[in-house]
CSV table of C-alpha atoms in Angstrom, one decimal:
chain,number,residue,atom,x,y,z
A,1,UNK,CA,3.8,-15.8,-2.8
A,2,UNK,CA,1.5,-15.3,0.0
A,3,UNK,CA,-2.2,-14.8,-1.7
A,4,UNK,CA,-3.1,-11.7,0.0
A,5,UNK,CA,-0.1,-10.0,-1.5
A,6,UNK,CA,-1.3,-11.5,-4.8
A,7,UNK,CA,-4.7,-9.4,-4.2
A,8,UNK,CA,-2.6,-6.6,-3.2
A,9,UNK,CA,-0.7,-6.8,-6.8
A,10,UNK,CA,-3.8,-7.1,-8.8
A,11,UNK,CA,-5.1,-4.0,-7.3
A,12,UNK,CA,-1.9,-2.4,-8.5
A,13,UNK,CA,-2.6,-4.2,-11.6
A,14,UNK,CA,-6.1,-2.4,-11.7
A,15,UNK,CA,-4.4,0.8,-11.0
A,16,UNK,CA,-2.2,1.1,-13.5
A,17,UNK,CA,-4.9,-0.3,-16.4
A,18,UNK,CA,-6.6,2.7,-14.6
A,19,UNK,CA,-4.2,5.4,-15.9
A,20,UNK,CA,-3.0,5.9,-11.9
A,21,UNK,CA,-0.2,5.1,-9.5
A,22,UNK,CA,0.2,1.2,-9.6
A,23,UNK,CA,0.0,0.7,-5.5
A,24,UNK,CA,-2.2,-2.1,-4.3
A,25,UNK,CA,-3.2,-3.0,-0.2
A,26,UNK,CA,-5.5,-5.1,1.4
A,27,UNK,CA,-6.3,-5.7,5.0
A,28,UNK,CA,-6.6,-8.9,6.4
A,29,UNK,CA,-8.4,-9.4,9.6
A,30,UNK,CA,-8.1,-13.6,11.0
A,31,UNK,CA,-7.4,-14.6,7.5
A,32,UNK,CA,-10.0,-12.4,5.8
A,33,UNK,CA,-9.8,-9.7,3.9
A,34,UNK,CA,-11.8,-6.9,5.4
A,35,UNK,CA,-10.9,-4.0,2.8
A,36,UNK,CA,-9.1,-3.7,-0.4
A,37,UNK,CA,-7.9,-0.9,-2.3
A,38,UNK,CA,-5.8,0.9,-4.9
A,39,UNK,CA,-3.7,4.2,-5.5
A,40,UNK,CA,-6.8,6.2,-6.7
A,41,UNK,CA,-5.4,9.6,-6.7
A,42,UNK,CA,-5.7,10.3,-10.3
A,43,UNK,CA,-9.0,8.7,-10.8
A,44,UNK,CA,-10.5,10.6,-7.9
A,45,UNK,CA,-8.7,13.8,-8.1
A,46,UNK,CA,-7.7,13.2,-4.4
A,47,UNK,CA,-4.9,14.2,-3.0
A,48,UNK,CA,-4.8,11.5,-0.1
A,49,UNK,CA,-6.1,8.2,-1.8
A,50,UNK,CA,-3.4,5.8,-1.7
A,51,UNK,CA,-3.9,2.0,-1.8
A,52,UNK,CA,-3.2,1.8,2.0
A,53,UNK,CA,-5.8,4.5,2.5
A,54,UNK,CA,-8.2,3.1,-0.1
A,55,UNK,CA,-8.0,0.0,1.8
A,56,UNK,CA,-9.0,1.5,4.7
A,57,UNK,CA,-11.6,3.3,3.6
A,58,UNK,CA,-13.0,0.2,1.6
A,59,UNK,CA,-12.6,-2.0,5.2
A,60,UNK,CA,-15.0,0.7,6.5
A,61,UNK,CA,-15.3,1.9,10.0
A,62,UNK,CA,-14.1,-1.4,12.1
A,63,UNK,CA,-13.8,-1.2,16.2
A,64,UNK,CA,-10.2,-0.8,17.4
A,65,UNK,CA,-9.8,-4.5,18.6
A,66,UNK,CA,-10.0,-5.7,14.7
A,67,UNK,CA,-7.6,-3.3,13.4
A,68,UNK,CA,-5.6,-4.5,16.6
A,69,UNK,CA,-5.6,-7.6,14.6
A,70,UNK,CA,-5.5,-6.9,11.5
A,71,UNK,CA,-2.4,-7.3,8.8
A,72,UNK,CA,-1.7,-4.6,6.1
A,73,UNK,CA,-0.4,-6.1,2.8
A,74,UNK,CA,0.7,-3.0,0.4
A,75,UNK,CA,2.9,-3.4,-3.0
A,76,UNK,CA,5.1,-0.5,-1.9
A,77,UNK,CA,6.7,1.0,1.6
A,78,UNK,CA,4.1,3.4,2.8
A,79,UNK,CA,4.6,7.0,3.3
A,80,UNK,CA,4.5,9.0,6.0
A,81,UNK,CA,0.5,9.8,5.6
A,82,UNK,CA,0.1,5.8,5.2
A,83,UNK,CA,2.1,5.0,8.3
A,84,UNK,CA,0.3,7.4,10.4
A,85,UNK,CA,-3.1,5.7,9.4
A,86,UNK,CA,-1.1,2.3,10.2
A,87,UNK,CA,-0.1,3.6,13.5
A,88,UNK,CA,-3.5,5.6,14.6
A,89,UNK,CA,-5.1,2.4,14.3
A,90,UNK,CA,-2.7,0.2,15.4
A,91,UNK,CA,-2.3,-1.9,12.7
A,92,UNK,CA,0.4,-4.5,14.1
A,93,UNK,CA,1.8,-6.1,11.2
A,94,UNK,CA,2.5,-4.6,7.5
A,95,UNK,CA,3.8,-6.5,4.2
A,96,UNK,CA,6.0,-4.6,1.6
A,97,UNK,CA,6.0,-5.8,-1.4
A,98,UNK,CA,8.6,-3.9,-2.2
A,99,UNK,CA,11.0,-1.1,-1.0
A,100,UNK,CA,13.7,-0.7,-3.4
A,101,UNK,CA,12.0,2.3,-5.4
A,102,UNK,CA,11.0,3.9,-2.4
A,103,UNK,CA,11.4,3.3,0.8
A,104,UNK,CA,8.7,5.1,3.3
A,105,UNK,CA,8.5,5.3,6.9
A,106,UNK,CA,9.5,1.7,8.1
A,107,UNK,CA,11.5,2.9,11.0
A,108,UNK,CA,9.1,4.9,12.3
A,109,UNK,CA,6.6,1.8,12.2
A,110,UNK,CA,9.4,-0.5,13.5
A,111,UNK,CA,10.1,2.1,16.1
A,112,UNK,CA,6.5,1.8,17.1
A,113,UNK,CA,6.3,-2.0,17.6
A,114,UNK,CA,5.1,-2.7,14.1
A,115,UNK,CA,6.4,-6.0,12.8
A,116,UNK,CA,7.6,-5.1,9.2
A,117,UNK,CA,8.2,-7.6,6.5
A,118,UNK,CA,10.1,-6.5,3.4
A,119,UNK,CA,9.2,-9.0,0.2
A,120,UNK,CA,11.9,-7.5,-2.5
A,121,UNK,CA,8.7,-9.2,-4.8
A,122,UNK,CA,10.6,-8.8,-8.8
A,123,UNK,CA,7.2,-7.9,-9.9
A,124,UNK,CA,6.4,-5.3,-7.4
A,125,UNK,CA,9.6,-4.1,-8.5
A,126,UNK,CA,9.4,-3.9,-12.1
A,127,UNK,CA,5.9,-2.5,-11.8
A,128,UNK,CA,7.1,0.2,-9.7
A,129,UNK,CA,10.1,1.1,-11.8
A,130,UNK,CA,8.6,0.5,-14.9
A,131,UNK,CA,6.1,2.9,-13.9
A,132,UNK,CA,8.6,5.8,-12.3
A,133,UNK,CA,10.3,5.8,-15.7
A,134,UNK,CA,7.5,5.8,-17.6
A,135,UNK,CA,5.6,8.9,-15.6
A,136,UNK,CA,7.9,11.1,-13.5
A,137,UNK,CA,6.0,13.7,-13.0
A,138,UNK,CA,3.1,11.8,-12.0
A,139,UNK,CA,5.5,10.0,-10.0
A,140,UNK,CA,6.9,12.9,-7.9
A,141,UNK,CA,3.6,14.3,-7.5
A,142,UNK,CA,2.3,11.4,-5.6
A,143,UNK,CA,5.4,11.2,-3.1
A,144,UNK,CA,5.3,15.0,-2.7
A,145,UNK,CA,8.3,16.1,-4.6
């Protein structure tokens, strides 16, 4: 497994230990990670802290030409808020770990020349499912149902 998406799964890792929504990102920028970040909505009482966004805000304020260059690694398909950050930026390359629990706006990144790689990672999986079952209300909250 690539070792920025192992990063990306111990920030889910973190989450989860946290008592929140086990979704881990990092940003990598020329091989470095630039920002790192978890699902923090619980922690924080936010209702827009995702990993993707905690990433983000952890990478800080960059110029346009890094994010231009940057790749987004994330344990789950991002939603519709994360894709929007993806895409304001222009963030050109994004790595699921996993999008068999839920499956967020890829087509709408795809459909905006964003090179999208799907993983199917078991342990992004199992986390995620392990997690739905466990917390379904917490769950449906964080996806807006």
């Amino acid at each position: 497994m690539d070792k920025n998406m192992k990063v990306a799964i111990e920030e889910a890792e973190t989450c989860l230990n946290e008592g929140g929504i086990p979704v881990g990102s990092v940003i990598v920028h020329n091989g470095k990670i630039i920002g790192r970040g978890h699902n923090r909505r619980v922690q924080k009482n936010s209702v827009i802290l995702h990993g993707e966004m905690d990433a983000l805000e952890n990478a800080g304020r960059q110029p346009a030409a890094v994010y231009k260059e940057c790749t987004l690694y994330t344990t789950l398909s991002p939603c519709s808020m994360c894709a929007g950050a993806i895409l304001l930026y222009g963030i050109p390359h994004v790595v699921i770990g996993e999008n068999k629990t839920f499956t967020g706006e890829e087509d709408l990144l795809r459909s905006r020349g964003v090179k999208v790689e799907v993983l199917q990672d078991e342990f992004c999986i199992r986390l995620m499912e392990n997690f739905i079952k466990n917390n379904p209300e917490l769950w449906n909250e964080d996806i807006g149902i």
